[in-house]
Amino acid sequence: MIPEQQFEEIYNENYHKVIGLCLGYVNGDEDIAKDLTQEVFIKVWENLKTFRNEASISTWIYRIAINTCFQQSRKKKFLPLTIDVPDEVGEEKFPTEKRYHNMYACINQLSEINKSIILLELQDIPQKEISNIIGISYEALRIRIHRIKNQLSKCVQNERL
């Protein structure tokens, strides 16, 4: 397969996963997420010939995406997500959207590594693949995910992390 076709296939298979991860890092700012996603795929294109098949291509791309998002979050701190919906309308018409925004606001309070873990988990990435992406054992990952979910539950219920 010629490199352009290979890259196009990789891009099509992984674009939605990468932009979903980036959106989580930038509090849903689509413009920044698209820029980060583009940066990720530029890095994939530039380094595709050095990919050694030691992990799956998607694991390798997630690692690039996480590193790219880490670098961006170090440069610029993103404001927590807020939703400005009047209470009388918000409680009746938008309860799911409000919970969704509250959850992501809580996720953004996590450490960078825990944030990466839960964003990958929310995208239904298999936990064994997440452990490879993050570089920790599967057992340690399972324990960490359990603790992260407990933290998020408390946060969403307006308790402190």
PDB file of N, CA, C and O in Angstrom, residues 77-138:
ATOM      1  N   LYS A  77      -4.050  26.996  30.131  1.00  0.00           N
ATOM      2  CA  LYS A  77      -5.017  26.385  31.037  1.00  0.00           C
ATOM      3  C   LYS A  77      -6.413  26.707  30.535  1.00  0.00           C
ATOM      4  O   LYS A  77      -6.731  27.854  30.234  1.00  0.00           O
ATOM      5  N   PHE A  78      -7.239  25.692  30.418  1.00  0.00           N
ATOM      6  CA  PHE A  78      -8.591  25.884  29.923  1.00  0.00           C
ATOM      7  C   PHE A  78      -9.527  26.144  31.085  1.00  0.00           C
ATOM      8  O   PHE A  78      -9.396  25.552  32.146  1.00  0.00           O
ATOM      9  N   LEU A  79     -10.456  27.049  30.854  1.00  0.00           N
ATOM     10  CA  LEU A  79     -11.430  27.368  31.881  1.00  0.00           C
ATOM     11  C   LEU A  79     -12.369  26.188  32.072  1.00  0.00           C
ATOM     12  O   LEU A  79     -12.687  25.487  31.121  1.00  0.00           O
ATOM     13  N   PRO A  80     -12.814  25.962  33.284  1.00  0.00           N
ATOM     14  CA  PRO A  80     -13.750  24.865  33.503  1.00  0.00           C
ATOM     15  C   PRO A  80     -15.020  25.077  32.686  1.00  0.00           C
ATOM     16  O   PRO A  80     -15.432  26.206  32.450  1.00  0.00           O
ATOM     17  N   LEU A  81     -15.619  23.983  32.301  1.00  0.00           N
ATOM     18  CA  LEU A  81     -16.891  24.052  31.579  1.00  0.00           C
ATOM     19  C   LEU A  81     -17.967  24.592  32.500  1.00  0.00           C
ATOM     20  O   LEU A  81     -18.051  24.209  33.651  1.00  0.00           O
ATOM     21  N   THR A  82     -18.757  25.483  31.975  1.00  0.00           N
ATOM     22  CA  THR A  82     -19.923  25.935  32.718  1.00  0.00           C
ATOM     23  C   THR A  82     -21.093  25.927  31.759  1.00  0.00           C
ATOM     24  O   THR A  82     -20.917  26.031  30.552  1.00  0.00           O
ATOM     25  N   ILE A  83     -22.243  25.786  32.278  1.00  0.00           N
ATOM     26  CA  ILE A  83     -23.437  25.829  31.449  1.00  0.00           C
ATOM     27  C   ILE A  83     -24.354  26.878  32.052  1.00  0.00           C
ATOM     28  O   ILE A  83     -24.616  26.872  33.250  1.00  0.00           O
ATOM     29  N   ASP A  84     -24.775  27.803  31.251  1.00  0.00           N
ATOM     30  CA  ASP A  84     -25.597  28.904  31.718  1.00  0.00           C
ATOM     31  C   ASP A  84     -27.023  28.701  31.219  1.00  0.00           C
ATOM     32  O   ASP A  84     -27.425  29.212  30.194  1.00  0.00           O
ATOM     33  N   VAL A  85     -27.771  27.912  31.955  1.00  0.00           N
ATOM     34  CA  VAL A  85     -29.149  27.625  31.594  1.00  0.00           C
ATOM     35  C   VAL A  85     -30.008  28.056  32.769  1.00  0.00           C
ATOM     36  O   VAL A  85     -29.740  27.682  33.910  1.00  0.00           O
ATOM     37  N   PRO A  86     -31.046  28.858  32.513  1.00  0.00           N
ATOM     38  CA  PRO A  86     -31.920  29.259  33.623  1.00  0.00           C
ATOM     39  C   PRO A  86     -32.468  28.030  34.349  1.00  0.00           C
ATOM     40  O   PRO A  86     -32.823  27.035  33.723  1.00  0.00           O
ATOM     41  N   ASP A  87     -32.515  28.103  35.672  1.00  0.00           N
ATOM     42  CA  ASP A  87     -32.942  26.954  36.469  1.00  0.00           C
ATOM     43  C   ASP A  87     -34.315  26.431  36.079  1.00  0.00           C
ATOM     44  O   ASP A  87     -34.521  25.226  35.995  1.00  0.00           O
ATOM     45  N   GLU A  88     -35.264  27.329  35.841  1.00  0.00           N
ATOM     46  CA  GLU A  88     -36.614  26.850  35.552  1.00  0.00           C
ATOM     47  C   GLU A  88     -36.653  26.074  34.238  1.00  0.00           C
ATOM     48  O   GLU A  88     -37.443  25.162  34.073  1.00  0.00           O
ATOM     49  N   VAL A  89     -35.797  26.408  33.300  1.00  0.00           N
ATOM     50  CA  VAL A  89     -35.746  25.685  32.028  1.00  0.00           C
ATOM     51  C   VAL A  89     -34.761  24.537  32.135  1.00  0.00           C
ATOM     52  O   VAL A  89     -35.019  23.427  31.704  1.00  0.00           O
ATOM     53  N   GLY A  90     -33.619  24.824  32.760  1.00  0.00           N
ATOM     54  CA  GLY A  90     -32.536  23.846  32.811  1.00  0.00           C
ATOM     55  C   GLY A  90     -32.916  22.551  33.482  1.00  0.00           C
ATOM     56  O   GLY A  90     -32.562  21.477  33.015  1.00  0.00           O
ATOM     57  N   GLU A  91     -33.642  22.651  34.558  1.00  0.00           N
ATOM     58  CA  GLU A  91     -33.974  21.437  35.291  1.00  0.00           C
ATOM     59  C   GLU A  91     -34.961  20.572  34.537  1.00  0.00           C
ATOM     60  O   GLU A  91     -34.939  19.364  34.645  1.00  0.00           O
ATOM     61  N   GLU A  92     -35.832  21.183  33.776  1.00  0.00           N
ATOM     62  CA  GLU A  92     -36.840  20.403  33.071  1.00  0.00           C
ATOM     63  C   GLU A  92     -36.383  19.980  31.680  1.00  0.00           C
ATOM     64  O   GLU A  92     -36.593  18.859  31.274  1.00  0.00           O
ATOM     65  N   LYS A  93     -35.763  20.899  30.961  1.00  0.00           N
ATOM     66  CA  LYS A  93     -35.493  20.664  29.556  1.00  0.00           C
ATOM     67  C   LYS A  93     -34.096  20.108  29.280  1.00  0.00           C
ATOM     68  O   LYS A  93     -33.898  19.381  28.325  1.00  0.00           O
ATOM     69  N   PHE A  94     -33.104  20.446  30.112  1.00  0.00           N
ATOM     70  CA  PHE A  94     -31.722  20.103  29.811  1.00  0.00           C
ATOM     71  C   PHE A  94     -31.010  19.325  30.919  1.00  0.00           C
ATOM     72  O   PHE A  94     -29.821  19.516  31.116  1.00  0.00           O
ATOM     73  N   PRO A  95     -31.668  18.464  31.667  1.00  0.00           N
ATOM     74  CA  PRO A  95     -30.964  17.820  32.778  1.00  0.00           C
ATOM     75  C   PRO A  95     -29.802  16.939  32.311  1.00  0.00           C
ATOM     76  O   PRO A  95     -28.760  16.898  32.955  1.00  0.00           O
ATOM     77  N   THR A  96     -29.946  16.233  31.197  1.00  0.00           N
ATOM     78  CA  THR A  96     -28.881  15.365  30.714  1.00  0.00           C
ATOM     79  C   THR A  96     -27.688  16.196  30.270  1.00  0.00           C
ATOM     80  O   THR A  96     -26.547  15.880  30.603  1.00  0.00           O
ATOM     81  N   GLU A  97     -27.938  17.271  29.540  1.00  0.00           N
ATOM     82  CA  GLU A  97     -26.854  18.136  29.080  1.00  0.00           C
ATOM     83  C   GLU A  97     -26.122  18.763  30.267  1.00  0.00           C
ATOM     84  O   GLU A  97     -24.900  18.853  30.274  1.00  0.00           O
ATOM     85  N   LYS A  98     -26.862  19.155  31.271  1.00  0.00           N
ATOM     86  CA  LYS A  98     -26.260  19.767  32.458  1.00  0.00           C
ATOM     87  C   LYS A  98     -25.364  18.757  33.182  1.00  0.00           C
ATOM     88  O   LYS A  98     -24.245  19.076  33.571  1.00  0.00           O
ATOM     89  N   ARG A  99     -25.835  17.521  33.328  1.00  0.00           N
ATOM     90  CA  ARG A  99     -25.023  16.477  33.963  1.00  0.00           C
ATOM     91  C   ARG A  99     -23.765  16.199  33.148  1.00  0.00           C
ATOM     92  O   ARG A  99     -22.691  15.994  33.702  1.00  0.00           O
ATOM     93  N   TYR A 100     -23.919  16.181  31.820  1.00  0.00           N
ATOM     94  CA  TYR A 100     -22.789  15.960  30.923  1.00  0.00           C
ATOM     95  C   TYR A 100     -21.722  17.037  31.139  1.00  0.00           C
ATOM     96  O   TYR A 100     -20.545  16.739  31.307  1.00  0.00           O
ATOM     97  N   HIS A 101     -22.140  18.292  31.172  1.00  0.00           N
ATOM     98  CA  HIS A 101     -21.192  19.386  31.386  1.00  0.00           C
ATOM     99  C   HIS A 101     -20.574  19.317  32.772  1.00  0.00           C
ATOM    100  O   HIS A 101     -19.380  19.573  32.938  1.00  0.00           O
ATOM    101  N   ASN A 102     -21.365  18.978  33.779  1.00  0.00           N
ATOM    102  CA  ASN A 102     -20.826  18.846  35.132  1.00  0.00           C
ATOM    103  C   ASN A 102     -19.784  17.741  35.197  1.00  0.00           C
ATOM    104  O   ASN A 102     -18.756  17.892  35.857  1.00  0.00           O
ATOM    105  N   MET A 103     -20.050  16.635  34.517  1.00  0.00           N
ATOM    106  CA  MET A 103     -19.091  15.537  34.529  1.00  0.00           C
ATOM    107  C   MET A 103     -17.758  15.968  33.913  1.00  0.00           C
ATOM    108  O   MET A 103     -16.697  15.714  34.462  1.00  0.00           O
ATOM    109  N   TYR A 104     -17.822  16.659  32.758  1.00  0.00           N
ATOM    110  CA  TYR A 104     -16.578  17.096  32.124  1.00  0.00           C
ATOM    111  C   TYR A 104     -15.871  18.171  32.936  1.00  0.00           C
ATOM    112  O   TYR A 104     -14.646  18.235  32.959  1.00  0.00           O
ATOM    113  N   ALA A 105     -16.616  18.989  33.641  1.00  0.00           N
ATOM    114  CA  ALA A 105     -15.990  19.964  34.538  1.00  0.00           C
ATOM    115  C   ALA A 105     -15.223  19.226  35.631  1.00  0.00           C
ATOM    116  O   ALA A 105     -14.110  19.615  35.997  1.00  0.00           O
ATOM    117  N   CYS A 106     -15.793  18.144  36.142  1.00  0.00           N
ATOM    118  CA  CYS A 106     -15.117  17.333  37.156  1.00  0.00           C
ATOM    119  C   CYS A 106     -13.900  16.616  36.573  1.00  0.00           C
ATOM    120  O   CYS A 106     -12.849  16.538  37.214  1.00  0.00           O
ATOM    121  N   ILE A 107     -14.032  16.096  35.365  1.00  0.00           N
ATOM    122  CA  ILE A 107     -12.902  15.424  34.717  1.00  0.00           C
ATOM    123  C   ILE A 107     -11.725  16.382  34.586  1.00  0.00           C
ATOM    124  O   ILE A 107     -10.568  16.008  34.789  1.00  0.00           O
ATOM    125  N   ASN A 108     -12.009  17.645  34.297  1.00  0.00           N
ATOM    126  CA  ASN A 108     -10.946  18.618  34.118  1.00  0.00           C
ATOM    127  C   ASN A 108     -10.251  18.988  35.418  1.00  0.00           C
ATOM    128  O   ASN A 108      -9.221  19.653  35.391  1.00  0.00           O
ATOM    129  N   GLN A 109     -10.773  18.538  36.543  1.00  0.00           N
ATOM    130  CA  GLN A 109     -10.103  18.749  37.830  1.00  0.00           C
ATOM    131  C   GLN A 109      -9.121  17.627  38.155  1.00  0.00           C
ATOM    132  O   GLN A 109      -8.343  17.741  39.088  1.00  0.00           O
ATOM    133  N   LEU A 110      -9.166  16.548  37.378  1.00  0.00           N
ATOM    134  CA  LEU A 110      -8.282  15.401  37.619  1.00  0.00           C
ATOM    135  C   LEU A 110      -6.855  15.716  37.196  1.00  0.00           C
ATOM    136  O   LEU A 110      -6.614  16.610  36.387  1.00  0.00           O
ATOM    137  N   SER A 111      -5.917  14.920  37.681  1.00  0.00           N
ATOM    138  CA  SER A 111      -4.533  15.034  37.222  1.00  0.00           C
ATOM    139  C   SER A 111      -4.500  14.675  35.733  1.00  0.00           C
ATOM    140  O   SER A 111      -5.410  14.014  35.222  1.00  0.00           O
ATOM    141  N   GLU A 112      -3.461  15.091  35.045  1.00  0.00           N
ATOM    142  CA  GLU A 112      -3.363  14.840  33.602  1.00  0.00           C
ATOM    143  C   GLU A 112      -3.451  13.346  33.277  1.00  0.00           C
ATOM    144  O   GLU A 112      -4.137  12.950  32.347  1.00  0.00           O
ATOM    145  N   ILE A 113      -2.785  12.514  34.044  1.00  0.00           N
ATOM    146  CA  ILE A 113      -2.772  11.069  33.751  1.00  0.00           C
ATOM    147  C   ILE A 113      -4.158  10.477  33.997  1.00  0.00           C
ATOM    148  O   ILE A 113      -4.656   9.683  33.193  1.00  0.00           O
ATOM    149  N   ASN A 114      -4.807  10.868  35.095  1.00  0.00           N
ATOM    150  CA  ASN A 114      -6.144  10.350  35.382  1.00  0.00           C
ATOM    151  C   ASN A 114      -7.158  10.859  34.367  1.00  0.00           C
ATOM    152  O   ASN A 114      -8.084  10.149  33.982  1.00  0.00           O
ATOM    153  N   LYS A 115      -6.978  12.082  33.923  1.00  0.00           N
ATOM    154  CA  LYS A 115      -7.838  12.649  32.893  1.00  0.00           C
ATOM    155  C   LYS A 115      -7.704  11.830  31.607  1.00  0.00           C
ATOM    156  O   LYS A 115      -8.699  11.475  30.977  1.00  0.00           O
ATOM    157  N   SER A 116      -6.477  11.505  31.231  1.00  0.00           N
ATOM    158  CA  SER A 116      -6.249  10.686  30.030  1.00  0.00           C
ATOM    159  C   SER A 116      -6.933   9.335  30.163  1.00  0.00           C
ATOM    160  O   SER A 116      -7.597   8.869  29.231  1.00  0.00           O
ATOM    161  N   ILE A 117      -6.766   8.717  31.310  1.00  0.00           N
ATOM    162  CA  ILE A 117      -7.343   7.392  31.540  1.00  0.00           C
ATOM    163  C   ILE A 117      -8.860   7.426  31.389  1.00  0.00           C
ATOM    164  O   ILE A 117      -9.438   6.608  30.674  1.00  0.00           O
ATOM    165  N   ILE A 118      -9.506   8.372  32.050  1.00  0.00           N
ATOM    166  CA  ILE A 118     -10.971   8.370  32.019  1.00  0.00           C
ATOM    167  C   ILE A 118     -11.500   8.786  30.654  1.00  0.00           C
ATOM    168  O   ILE A 118     -12.527   8.272  30.202  1.00  0.00           O
ATOM    169  N   LEU A 119     -10.806   9.676  29.956  1.00  0.00           N
ATOM    170  CA  LEU A 119     -11.256  10.055  28.611  1.00  0.00           C
ATOM    171  C   LEU A 119     -11.154   8.863  27.655  1.00  0.00           C
ATOM    172  O   LEU A 119     -12.027   8.659  26.812  1.00  0.00           O
ATOM    173  N   LEU A 120     -10.112   8.072  27.792  1.00  0.00           N
ATOM    174  CA  LEU A 120      -9.987   6.862  26.969  1.00  0.00           C
ATOM    175  C   LEU A 120     -11.061   5.845  27.356  1.00  0.00           C
ATOM    176  O   LEU A 120     -11.674   5.214  26.499  1.00  0.00           O
ATOM    177  N   GLU A 121     -11.303   5.696  28.644  1.00  0.00           N
ATOM    178  CA  GLU A 121     -12.336   4.774  29.135  1.00  0.00           C
ATOM    179  C   GLU A 121     -13.712   5.187  28.606  1.00  0.00           C
ATOM    180  O   GLU A 121     -14.510   4.339  28.202  1.00  0.00           O
ATOM    181  N   LEU A 122     -13.997   6.479  28.591  1.00  0.00           N
ATOM    182  CA  LEU A 122     -15.287   6.965  28.105  1.00  0.00           C
ATOM    183  C   LEU A 122     -15.463   6.737  26.609  1.00  0.00           C
ATOM    184  O   LEU A 122     -16.590   6.739  26.115  1.00  0.00           O
ATOM    185  N   GLN A 123     -14.367   6.540  25.897  1.00  0.00           N
ATOM    186  CA  GLN A 123     -14.446   6.246  24.466  1.00  0.00           C
ATOM    187  C   GLN A 123     -14.509   4.737  24.208  1.00  0.00           C
ATOM    188  O   GLN A 123     -14.383   4.290  23.088  1.00  0.00           O
ATOM    189  N   ASP A 124     -14.693   3.968  25.260  1.00  0.00           N
ATOM    190  CA  ASP A 124     -14.803   2.508  25.167  1.00  0.00           C
ATOM    191  C   ASP A 124     -13.549   1.842  24.603  1.00  0.00           C
ATOM    192  O   ASP A 124     -13.628   0.811  23.939  1.00  0.00           O
ATOM    193  N   ILE A 125     -12.400   2.437  24.884  1.00  0.00           N
ATOM    194  CA  ILE A 125     -11.142   1.802  24.509  1.00  0.00           C
ATOM    195  C   ILE A 125     -10.939   0.650  25.491  1.00  0.00           C
ATOM    196  O   ILE A 125     -11.110   0.823  26.699  1.00  0.00           O
ATOM    197  N   PRO A 126     -10.590  -0.533  24.994  1.00  0.00           N
ATOM    198  CA  PRO A 126     -10.373  -1.660  25.914  1.00  0.00           C
ATOM    199  C   PRO A 126      -9.322  -1.308  26.981  1.00  0.00           C
ATOM    200  O   PRO A 126      -8.315  -0.661  26.683  1.00  0.00           O
ATOM    201  N   GLN A 127      -9.572  -1.743  28.201  1.00  0.00           N
ATOM    202  CA  GLN A 127      -8.675  -1.391  29.306  1.00  0.00           C
ATOM    203  C   GLN A 127      -7.257  -1.899  29.094  1.00  0.00           C
ATOM    204  O   GLN A 127      -6.302  -1.243  29.504  1.00  0.00           O
ATOM    205  N   LYS A 128      -7.101  -3.036  28.453  1.00  0.00           N
ATOM    206  CA  LYS A 128      -5.734  -3.526  28.178  1.00  0.00           C
ATOM    207  C   LYS A 128      -5.008  -2.574  27.238  1.00  0.00           C
ATOM    208  O   LYS A 128      -3.810  -2.331  27.387  1.00  0.00           O
ATOM    209  N   GLU A 129      -5.731  -2.005  26.265  1.00  0.00           N
ATOM    210  CA  GLU A 129      -5.114  -1.033  25.363  1.00  0.00           C
ATOM    211  C   GLU A 129      -4.794   0.260  26.105  1.00  0.00           C
ATOM    212  O   GLU A 129      -3.734   0.857  25.901  1.00  0.00           O
ATOM    213  N   ILE A 130      -5.692   0.683  26.995  1.00  0.00           N
ATOM    214  CA  ILE A 130      -5.423   1.889  27.792  1.00  0.00           C
ATOM    215  C   ILE A 130      -4.163   1.690  28.619  1.00  0.00           C
ATOM    216  O   ILE A 130      -3.327   2.587  28.705  1.00  0.00           O
ATOM    217  N   SER A 131      -4.004   0.518  29.217  1.00  0.00           N
ATOM    218  CA  SER A 131      -2.802   0.273  30.022  1.00  0.00           C
ATOM    219  C   SER A 131      -1.539   0.366  29.167  1.00  0.00           C
ATOM    220  O   SER A 131      -0.520   0.887  29.622  1.00  0.00           O
ATOM    221  N   ASN A 132      -1.614  -0.081  27.916  1.00  0.00           N
ATOM    222  CA  ASN A 132      -0.466   0.054  27.013  1.00  0.00           C
ATOM    223  C   ASN A 132      -0.217   1.507  26.639  1.00  0.00           C
ATOM    224  O   ASN A 132       0.931   1.949  26.580  1.00  0.00           O
ATOM    225  N   ILE A 133      -1.286   2.251  26.383  1.00  0.00           N
ATOM    226  CA  ILE A 133      -1.154   3.660  26.009  1.00  0.00           C
ATOM    227  C   ILE A 133      -0.522   4.455  27.149  1.00  0.00           C
ATOM    228  O   ILE A 133       0.397   5.241  26.949  1.00  0.00           O
ATOM    229  N   ILE A 134      -1.028   4.238  28.361  1.00  0.00           N
ATOM    230  CA  ILE A 134      -0.590   5.000  29.528  1.00  0.00           C
ATOM    231  C   ILE A 134       0.746   4.481  30.062  1.00  0.00           C
ATOM    232  O   ILE A 134       1.529   5.232  30.619  1.00  0.00           O
ATOM    233  N   GLY A 135       0.986   3.188  29.880  1.00  0.00           N
ATOM    234  CA  GLY A 135       2.248   2.614  30.347  1.00  0.00           C
ATOM    235  C   GLY A 135       2.211   2.123  31.778  1.00  0.00           C
ATOM    236  O   GLY A 135       3.206   2.205  32.494  1.00  0.00           O
ATOM    237  N   ILE A 136       1.046   1.623  32.201  1.00  0.00           N
ATOM    238  CA  ILE A 136       0.942   1.010  33.525  1.00  0.00           C
ATOM    239  C   ILE A 136       0.329  -0.376  33.352  1.00  0.00           C
ATOM    240  O   ILE A 136      -0.263  -0.668  32.322  1.00  0.00           O
ATOM    241  N   SER A 137       0.468  -1.209  34.378  1.00  0.00           N
ATOM    242  CA  SER A 137      -0.066  -2.566  34.271  1.00  0.00           C
ATOM    243  C   SER A 137      -1.591  -2.533  34.211  1.00  0.00           C
ATOM    244  O   SER A 137      -2.235  -1.590  34.698  1.00  0.00           O
ATOM    245  N   TYR A 138      -2.148  -3.576  33.648  1.00  0.00           N
ATOM    246  CA  TYR A 138      -3.603  -3.709  33.536  1.00  0.00           C
ATOM    247  C   TYR A 138      -4.248  -3.682  34.918  1.00  0.00           C
ATOM    248  O   TYR A 138      -5.263  -3.029  35.127  1.00  0.00           O
TER     249      TYR A 138
END
